[in-house]
Amino acid sequence: MSHLACPTVGIVGLGYVGLPLAVQFLRSGCRVIGFDIDQHKVTTLNAGRSYIRNVPAAVIAEAVATGQFQATADVARLADVEAILICVPTPLTAHREPDLSFIIQTAEAVAPHLRAGQLVSLESTTYPGTTEEELVPRLERGSGLRAGRDFHVVYSPEREDPGNPDFGTRNIPKVIGGLTSDCLAAGIRLYRHAVQTLVPVSSTRVAEATKLVENIFRCVNIAMVNELKMVFDAMGIDVWEVLDAAKTKPFGFMKFEPGPGLGGHCIPIDPFYLTWKAREFGVQTKFVELAGDINTSMPRYVVMRLLEALSDRGRALRGASILLLGLAYKKNVDDPRESPTFAIWDLLRARQANVQFHDPYIPVAPAMREYPAYAGTPSVPLTEAVLAHSDAVVICTAHDGLDYGFVVRHARLVVDTRNACAGLPAELLHKVVKA
């Protein structure tokens, strides 16, 4: 890679990872060419607009106007960049096995345009060994160049946290592992333009494993409090009150919050990348798999609690009108990836309930790989009439901007999976069931 003060950066995959990364390199003075196979994204960005809430359109518009940024679907333009950052999805198959198809397709598309001196960085979350075993051979075979000699390769996992007001691409420390020491040095030269703190590690495998550990840590701890929620509910104990009391301990405890299931691209998916790879070495990941099973069972628990609450009020779930509050996987974002709301929606529809949703950040349900039937469904307004017409409201995502007092006052029944109704007047709480 060249030693220019501000290299030209190519970012492949302009989603919730790639686009914020592009913006940060733009703010750092680098020229960026963004690549995506979705022509709608390309057209939107080149018109100076943004399709992600926490990515300001003004930054995109100014960069497009000055020629600092351009989006394209033409991978031949990769010859114009000094660094290629791969930020494509890494989902699971229906059998909870890694789906590396996006990485493989990207590597095969990039390879013919690779030239000597370039840096390739994989940012997609994956299992240890992917960079060396899957990415590098395809790049070498398609380019005729040798990694570590003719071009540099690093693995530097994304650490985006959409909606976090305190931490973004610039001030989240970035882990980097290189194929060789020279590759690592090239990665450091690149990322220091955009990120304040770099964390070099000894190999791409260590960097890949680091990302998995971060997400497994959250998965396991969330599974623990989800299980405790069910246990304490059976005992008539409020798990949220217990957790609030426990977090007052100044050492040895970190509070995690239960919910209706896991969402986002990382935590529901990444642990299974490790369990799959571990089998190659004859090792079982029982603890990790148990945590995954608990978390994926939570939508069924929510529906069971809803069914019981309706039954207690003389209403069947079949034919009931249910309003799901929140389609995003976490509060205050427009990101629906792996949102447990879709699983709840699917379970309710299977029981022949009539389902609507409201989300202030998602006006229309997007096309989801596992739930294509709901694509295009509009968010309904949160009005007195809508609430009164619903047999039950299920709070799936606790967006800050919603008036939960208004919701409870006008709803017949509220099933609260996020403790969003805590602190409401006691005279309203008879309508609220925690799940």
Coordinates of C-alpha atoms in Angstrom, one line a residue:
M1 CA 0.0 0.0 0.0
S2 CA 1.2 3.5 -0.8
H3 CA 2.4 5.8 2.0
L4 CA 0.1 8.7 0.9
A5 CA -1.2 10.8 3.8
C6 CA -4.8 10.0 2.8
P7 CA -5.1 6.7 0.8
T8 CA -8.1 6.0 -1.5
V9 CA -10.2 3.4 0.2
G10 CA -12.6 0.9 -1.4
I11 CA -15.3 -0.4 0.9
V12 CA -17.2 -3.5 -0.3
G13 CA -20.6 -3.7 1.3
L14 CA -22.4 -0.5 2.2
G15 CA -24.6 -1.7 5.0
Y16 CA -24.6 -1.0 8.8
V17 CA -20.9 -1.6 9.0
G18 CA -19.5 -0.5 5.6
L19 CA -21.3 2.9 5.3
P20 CA -20.4 4.2 8.8
L21 CA -16.8 3.1 8.1
A22 CA -16.9 5.0 4.8
V23 CA -18.2 8.1 6.5
Q24 CA -15.3 8.0 9.1
F25 CA -12.7 7.7 6.3
L26 CA -14.3 10.6 4.5
R27 CA -14.2 12.7 7.7
S28 CA -10.5 11.8 8.0
G29 CA -9.8 13.3 4.6
C30 CA -9.6 10.1 2.6
R31 CA -11.2 9.5 -0.8
V32 CA -13.7 6.6 -0.7
I33 CA -15.2 4.4 -3.4
G34 CA -18.1 2.3 -2.1
F35 CA -19.1 -0.9 -3.7
D36 CA -22.4 -2.7 -3.4
I37 CA -24.4 -5.1 -5.6
D38 CA -27.6 -3.4 -4.5
Q39 CA -28.2 -0.8 -7.2
H40 CA -30.8 1.0 -5.0
K41 CA -28.1 1.7 -2.4
V42 CA -25.7 2.9 -5.1
T43 CA -28.2 5.3 -6.6
T44 CA -29.3 6.6 -3.2
L45 CA -25.8 7.4 -2.1
N46 CA -24.8 9.0 -5.4
A47 CA -27.8 11.2 -5.0
G48 CA -26.4 12.4 -1.7
R49 CA -28.9 10.6 0.5
S50 CA -28.6 8.0 3.3
Y51 CA -30.6 5.0 4.1
I52 CA -29.2 4.4 7.6
R53 CA -30.5 6.6 10.4
N54 CA -27.2 7.2 12.2
V55 CA -25.4 8.0 8.9
P56 CA -26.0 11.7 8.2
A57 CA -27.0 12.5 4.6
A58 CA -25.2 15.8 4.7
V59 CA -21.8 14.1 5.0
I60 CA -22.6 11.9 2.0
A61 CA -24.0 14.8 -0.1
E62 CA -21.0 16.9 0.5
A63 CA -18.5 14.1 -0.3
V64 CA -20.4 13.3 -3.5
A65 CA -20.4 16.9 -4.5
T66 CA -16.7 17.3 -4.0
G67 CA -15.8 14.0 -5.7
Q68 CA -14.5 12.6 -2.4
F69 CA -17.0 9.8 -2.4
Q70 CA -18.7 7.7 -5.1
A71 CA -20.8 4.5 -4.9
T72 CA -20.6 1.9 -7.6
A73 CA -21.5 -1.7 -8.5
D74 CA -18.5 -1.9 -10.8
V75 CA -15.8 -4.0 -9.1
A76 CA -13.3 -3.0 -11.8
R77 CA -13.0 0.3 -10.0
L78 CA -11.1 -1.5 -7.3
A79 CA -8.0 -0.9 -9.4
D80 CA -8.3 2.8 -8.4
V81 CA -8.0 2.2 -4.6
E82 CA -5.1 1.4 -2.3
A83 CA -7.1 -0.5 0.3
I84 CA -10.0 -2.8 -0.1
L85 CA -12.2 -3.2 3.1
I86 CA -14.7 -6.1 2.9
C87 CA -17.8 -5.5 5.0
V88 CA -20.3 -8.1 3.7
P89 CA -22.8 -10.2 5.7
T90 CA -21.9 -13.5 7.3
P91 CA -25.3 -15.1 8.2
L92 CA -26.1 -18.7 9.2
T93 CA -27.7 -21.4 7.1
A94 CA -31.0 -23.0 8.2
H95 CA -28.9 -25.6 10.0
R96 CA -26.9 -23.0 12.0
E97 CA -23.8 -23.4 9.9
P98 CA -21.7 -20.5 8.6
D99 CA -22.8 -19.0 5.3
L100 CA -19.6 -17.6 3.8
S101 CA -21.1 -17.1 0.4
F102 CA -20.9 -13.3 0.5
I103 CA -17.2 -13.5 1.5
I104 CA -16.4 -16.1 -1.2
Q105 CA -18.3 -14.2 -3.9
T106 CA -16.6 -11.0 -2.9
A107 CA -13.1 -12.6 -3.0
E108 CA -13.7 -14.0 -6.4
A109 CA -15.0 -10.7 -7.7
V110 CA -12.1 -8.7 -6.2
A111 CA -9.3 -11.0 -7.2
P112 CA -9.1 -10.2 -11.0
H113 CA -8.8 -6.5 -10.2
L114 CA -6.2 -6.9 -7.4
R115 CA -2.9 -5.3 -8.0
A116 CA 0.5 -5.3 -6.3
G117 CA 0.8 -3.1 -3.2
Q118 CA -2.8 -3.1 -2.3
L119 CA -4.2 -3.9 1.2
V120 CA -7.2 -6.2 1.7
S121 CA -8.9 -6.1 5.0
L122 CA -11.7 -8.5 6.0
E123 CA -14.1 -6.9 8.6
S124 CA -17.0 -9.4 8.5
T125 CA -17.4 -11.5 11.6
T126 CA -16.4 -15.1 11.1
Y127 CA -14.7 -18.2 12.6
P128 CA -10.9 -18.4 13.2
G129 CA -9.1 -19.4 10.0
T130 CA -11.5 -17.8 7.5
T131 CA -9.0 -15.2 6.3
E132 CA -6.2 -17.7 5.7
E133 CA -8.3 -20.7 4.5
E134 CA -11.0 -19.0 2.4
L135 CA -10.1 -15.4 1.5
V136 CA -6.4 -15.6 0.8
P137 CA -6.4 -18.7 -1.5
R138 CA -9.2 -17.1 -3.7
L139 CA -7.4 -13.8 -3.9
E140 CA -4.2 -15.5 -4.9
R141 CA -5.8 -17.8 -7.4
G142 CA -7.8 -15.1 -9.1
S143 CA -5.0 -12.5 -9.2
G144 CA -1.8 -14.5 -9.7
L145 CA -0.3 -12.5 -6.8
R146 CA 1.1 -13.8 -3.5
A147 CA -0.4 -12.6 -0.3
G148 CA 2.1 -11.2 2.1
R149 CA 4.6 -10.6 -0.7
D150 CA 2.7 -8.8 -3.5
F151 CA -0.3 -7.5 -1.5
H152 CA -1.2 -7.2 2.2
V153 CA -4.0 -9.0 4.0
V154 CA -5.4 -8.2 7.5
Y155 CA -8.4 -9.2 9.5
S156 CA -9.9 -6.3 11.5
P157 CA -13.4 -7.1 12.9
E158 CA -16.1 -4.4 13.0
R159 CA -17.3 -3.2 16.4
E160 CA -20.3 -1.1 15.4
D161 CA -23.0 -0.4 18.0
P162 CA -25.8 1.3 16.1
G163 CA -27.5 4.0 18.2
N164 CA -24.7 4.3 20.8
P165 CA -24.3 8.0 21.5
D166 CA -20.9 7.7 23.1
F167 CA -19.0 5.3 20.9
G168 CA -18.7 5.3 17.1
T169 CA -16.2 4.2 14.5
R170 CA -13.7 6.8 15.4
N171 CA -13.3 6.1 19.2
I172 CA -14.0 2.4 19.4
P173 CA -10.6 0.7 19.7
K174 CA -9.9 -1.5 16.6
V175 CA -8.3 -4.9 16.7
I176 CA -6.0 -5.8 13.7
G177 CA -4.3 -9.1 12.9
G178 CA -2.1 -9.4 9.9
L179 CA -1.1 -12.4 7.7
T180 CA 2.5 -11.3 8.2
S181 CA 4.2 -8.5 10.2
D182 CA 4.4 -6.4 7.1
C183 CA 0.7 -6.9 6.5
L184 CA 0.0 -5.8 10.1
A185 CA 2.1 -2.7 9.6
A186 CA 0.2 -1.9 6.4
G187 CA -3.1 -2.3 8.2
I188 CA -2.0 0.0 11.0
R189 CA -1.0 2.6 8.5
L190 CA -4.4 2.5 6.9
Y191 CA -6.7 2.4 10.0
R192 CA -4.8 5.1 11.9
H193 CA -6.3 7.6 9.5
A194 CA -9.8 6.8 10.8
V195 CA -9.6 5.2 14.2
Q196 CA -8.1 6.7 17.4
T197 CA -6.9 3.5 19.1
L198 CA -5.5 0.4 17.3
V199 CA -5.0 -2.9 19.0
P200 CA -2.6 -5.1 17.0
V201 CA -2.6 -8.8 17.7
S202 CA -0.3 -11.6 16.5
S203 CA -2.4 -13.1 13.7
T204 CA -5.6 -13.0 11.7
R205 CA -6.8 -16.0 13.7
V206 CA -6.4 -14.2 17.0
A207 CA -8.3 -11.2 15.6
E208 CA -11.1 -13.5 14.3
A209 CA -11.3 -15.2 17.7
T210 CA -11.4 -11.9 19.6
K211 CA -14.6 -10.8 17.8
L212 CA -16.3 -14.1 18.6
V213 CA -15.4 -13.9 22.2
E214 CA -16.8 -10.4 22.5
N215 CA -20.2 -11.6 21.1
I216 CA -20.2 -14.9 22.9
F217 CA -19.7 -13.0 26.2
R218 CA -22.9 -11.1 25.6
C219 CA -24.8 -14.1 24.3
V220 CA -24.0 -16.2 27.4
N221 CA -24.8 -13.5 29.9
I222 CA -28.1 -12.5 28.1
A223 CA -29.0 -16.2 28.1
M224 CA -28.4 -16.3 31.9
V225 CA -30.7 -13.4 32.6
N226 CA -33.3 -14.7 30.2
E227 CA -33.4 -18.0 32.0
L228 CA -33.5 -16.2 35.4
K229 CA -36.5 -14.2 34.1
M230 CA -38.4 -17.4 33.5
V231 CA -37.4 -18.9 36.8
F232 CA -38.2 -15.8 38.9
D233 CA -41.5 -15.2 37.1
A234 CA -42.5 -18.7 38.3
M235 CA -41.6 -17.6 41.8
G236 CA -43.5 -14.3 41.6
I237 CA -40.2 -12.3 41.6
D238 CA -39.5 -9.3 39.3
V239 CA -36.2 -10.1 37.6
W240 CA -35.6 -6.4 36.7
E241 CA -35.9 -5.4 40.3
V242 CA -33.4 -8.2 41.2
L243 CA -30.9 -7.1 38.5
D244 CA -31.2 -3.4 39.5
A245 CA -30.4 -4.4 43.1
A246 CA -27.5 -6.7 42.0
K247 CA -25.8 -4.0 39.9
T248 CA -25.3 -1.9 43.0
K249 CA -22.4 -4.2 43.9
P250 CA -19.3 -2.2 42.9
F251 CA -17.3 -5.2 41.8
G252 CA -17.7 -8.6 40.3
F253 CA -21.1 -8.0 38.6
M254 CA -22.1 -6.6 35.2
K255 CA -25.8 -6.0 34.5
F256 CA -27.3 -7.6 31.4
E257 CA -31.0 -7.2 30.5
P258 CA -33.4 -9.9 29.5
G259 CA -35.7 -9.5 26.5
P260 CA -37.8 -11.2 23.9
G261 CA -34.8 -12.8 22.2
L262 CA -31.6 -11.7 20.6
G263 CA -31.3 -9.4 17.6
G264 CA -28.7 -7.7 15.4
H265 CA -26.3 -9.4 13.1
C266 CA -23.7 -10.4 15.7
I267 CA -25.0 -11.9 19.0
P268 CA -27.6 -14.3 17.6
I269 CA -25.3 -15.6 14.9
D270 CA -21.6 -15.4 15.8
P271 CA -21.4 -17.9 18.6
F272 CA -22.5 -20.6 16.2
Y273 CA -19.5 -19.8 13.9
L274 CA -17.3 -21.0 16.8
T275 CA -19.4 -24.1 17.5
W276 CA -19.2 -25.2 13.9
K277 CA -15.4 -24.6 13.6
A278 CA -14.8 -26.3 17.0
R279 CA -16.2 -29.6 15.6
E280 CA -13.3 -29.7 13.1
F281 CA -11.0 -30.1 16.2
G282 CA -13.2 -32.6 18.0
V283 CA -14.3 -30.1 20.6
Q284 CA -17.8 -29.4 21.8
T285 CA -19.0 -26.0 22.8
K286 CA -21.8 -27.1 25.2
F287 CA -22.0 -23.9 27.1
V288 CA -22.2 -21.7 24.0
E289 CA -24.8 -23.9 22.4
L290 CA -27.0 -24.0 25.5
A291 CA -27.0 -20.2 25.7
G292 CA -28.0 -20.0 22.0
D293 CA -30.9 -22.4 22.6
I294 CA -32.1 -20.4 25.6
N295 CA -32.0 -17.1 23.7
T296 CA -33.7 -18.5 20.6
S297 CA -36.5 -19.9 22.7
M298 CA -37.5 -16.5 24.1
P299 CA -40.0 -15.6 21.4
R300 CA -42.0 -18.7 22.3
Y301 CA -41.9 -17.8 25.9
V302 CA -43.3 -14.3 25.1
V303 CA -46.1 -15.8 23.0
M304 CA -46.9 -18.3 25.8
R305 CA -47.1 -15.4 28.3
L306 CA -49.4 -13.5 25.9
L307 CA -51.6 -16.5 25.5
E308 CA -51.9 -16.9 29.2
A309 CA -52.7 -13.3 29.8
L310 CA -55.4 -13.2 27.1
S311 CA -56.9 -16.4 28.5
D312 CA -57.0 -14.9 32.0
R313 CA -59.2 -12.1 30.4
G314 CA -61.4 -14.6 28.6
R315 CA -59.9 -14.0 25.2
A316 CA -58.4 -16.6 22.8
L317 CA -55.2 -15.8 20.9
R318 CA -56.8 -17.2 17.7
G319 CA -58.5 -14.3 16.0
A320 CA -57.1 -11.7 18.5
S321 CA -55.7 -8.4 17.3
I322 CA -52.1 -8.0 18.4
L323 CA -50.0 -4.9 18.1
L324 CA -46.3 -5.4 18.2
L325 CA -44.5 -2.3 19.5
G326 CA -41.0 -2.2 17.9
L327 CA -39.6 -4.0 14.9
A328 CA -36.0 -2.9 15.3
Y329 CA -33.7 -5.3 17.2
K330 CA -32.7 -2.6 19.7
K331 CA -34.1 0.7 20.8
N332 CA -33.6 4.0 18.9
V333 CA -32.3 2.4 15.7
D334 CA -33.8 1.5 12.3
D335 CA -31.9 -1.8 12.1
P336 CA -34.3 -4.9 11.9
R337 CA -31.6 -7.6 11.4
E338 CA -32.4 -10.8 13.3
S339 CA -35.0 -8.9 15.3
P340 CA -36.9 -11.3 17.6
T341 CA -40.1 -9.4 16.7
F342 CA -40.2 -11.2 13.4
A343 CA -40.1 -14.6 15.2
I344 CA -42.9 -13.4 17.6
W345 CA -44.9 -12.2 14.6
D346 CA -44.5 -15.5 12.8
L347 CA -45.6 -17.5 15.9
L348 CA -48.6 -15.3 16.3
R349 CA -49.6 -15.6 12.7
A350 CA -49.2 -19.4 13.0
R351 CA -51.8 -19.3 15.8
Q352 CA -54.1 -17.2 13.4
A353 CA -53.8 -14.0 15.3
N354 CA -54.2 -10.7 13.4
V355 CA -50.9 -8.9 13.7
Q356 CA -49.9 -5.2 13.2
F357 CA -46.7 -3.4 14.2
H358 CA -45.7 0.1 15.1
D359 CA -42.1 1.4 14.9
P360 CA -41.2 5.1 14.6
Y361 CA -37.9 4.2 12.9
I362 CA -39.1 1.6 10.4
P363 CA -42.1 2.8 8.4
V364 CA -42.3 -0.3 6.3
A365 CA -41.2 -3.9 7.1
P366 CA -38.2 -4.7 5.0
A367 CA -37.6 -7.9 3.1
M368 CA -36.0 -10.4 5.5
R369 CA -34.4 -13.7 4.3
E370 CA -36.3 -15.8 6.9
Y371 CA -39.5 -13.8 6.9
P372 CA -40.2 -12.6 3.3
A373 CA -44.0 -12.7 3.8
Y374 CA -44.0 -9.6 5.9
A375 CA -42.0 -7.4 3.5
G376 CA -43.9 -4.2 2.6
T377 CA -46.2 -4.3 5.7
P378 CA -46.6 -0.7 6.9
S379 CA -46.1 0.5 10.4
V380 CA -49.5 1.6 11.8
P381 CA -49.9 4.9 13.7
L382 CA -49.8 4.7 17.5
T383 CA -53.2 6.2 18.2
E384 CA -55.9 5.8 20.8
A385 CA -58.1 4.0 18.2
V386 CA -55.4 1.6 17.2
L387 CA -54.6 0.8 20.8
A388 CA -58.2 0.4 21.8
H389 CA -58.9 -1.9 18.9
S390 CA -56.0 -4.2 19.8
D391 CA -56.7 -7.1 22.2
A392 CA -53.0 -6.8 23.4
V393 CA -49.9 -4.7 22.8
V394 CA -46.6 -6.5 23.0
I395 CA -43.6 -4.2 23.7
C396 CA -40.8 -5.8 21.8
T397 CA -38.4 -2.8 21.5
A398 CA -38.4 -0.1 24.1
H399 CA -37.7 3.0 21.9
D400 CA -37.1 6.0 24.1
G401 CA -39.4 8.3 22.2
L402 CA -42.6 6.4 22.9
D403 CA -45.1 7.4 25.6
Y404 CA -45.7 4.1 27.4
G405 CA -48.1 5.8 29.8
F406 CA -50.2 6.7 26.8
V407 CA -49.9 3.1 25.5
V408 CA -51.0 1.5 28.8
R409 CA -53.9 4.0 29.4
H410 CA -55.5 3.2 26.0
A411 CA -54.6 -0.4 25.6
R412 CA -56.6 -3.3 27.0
L413 CA -53.5 -5.4 27.8
V414 CA -49.8 -4.8 27.5
V415 CA -47.2 -7.6 27.5
D416 CA -43.9 -5.9 28.4
T417 CA -40.8 -7.8 27.4
R418 CA -38.4 -4.8 28.1
N419 CA -39.6 -3.4 31.4
A420 CA -40.5 -0.3 29.5
C421 CA -43.5 0.3 31.8
A422 CA -41.5 0.5 35.0
G423 CA -42.3 3.7 36.9
L424 CA -45.8 4.1 35.5
P425 CA -48.5 4.9 38.1
A426 CA -49.7 1.9 40.1
E427 CA -53.3 2.3 38.9
L428 CA -52.1 1.4 35.3
L429 CA -50.0 -1.6 36.1
H430 CA -52.9 -4.0 36.4
K431 CA -53.0 -3.9 32.6
V432 CA -49.3 -4.8 32.3
V433 CA -47.9 -8.4 32.2
K434 CA -44.1 -8.8 32.1
A435 CA -42.6 -11.4 29.8

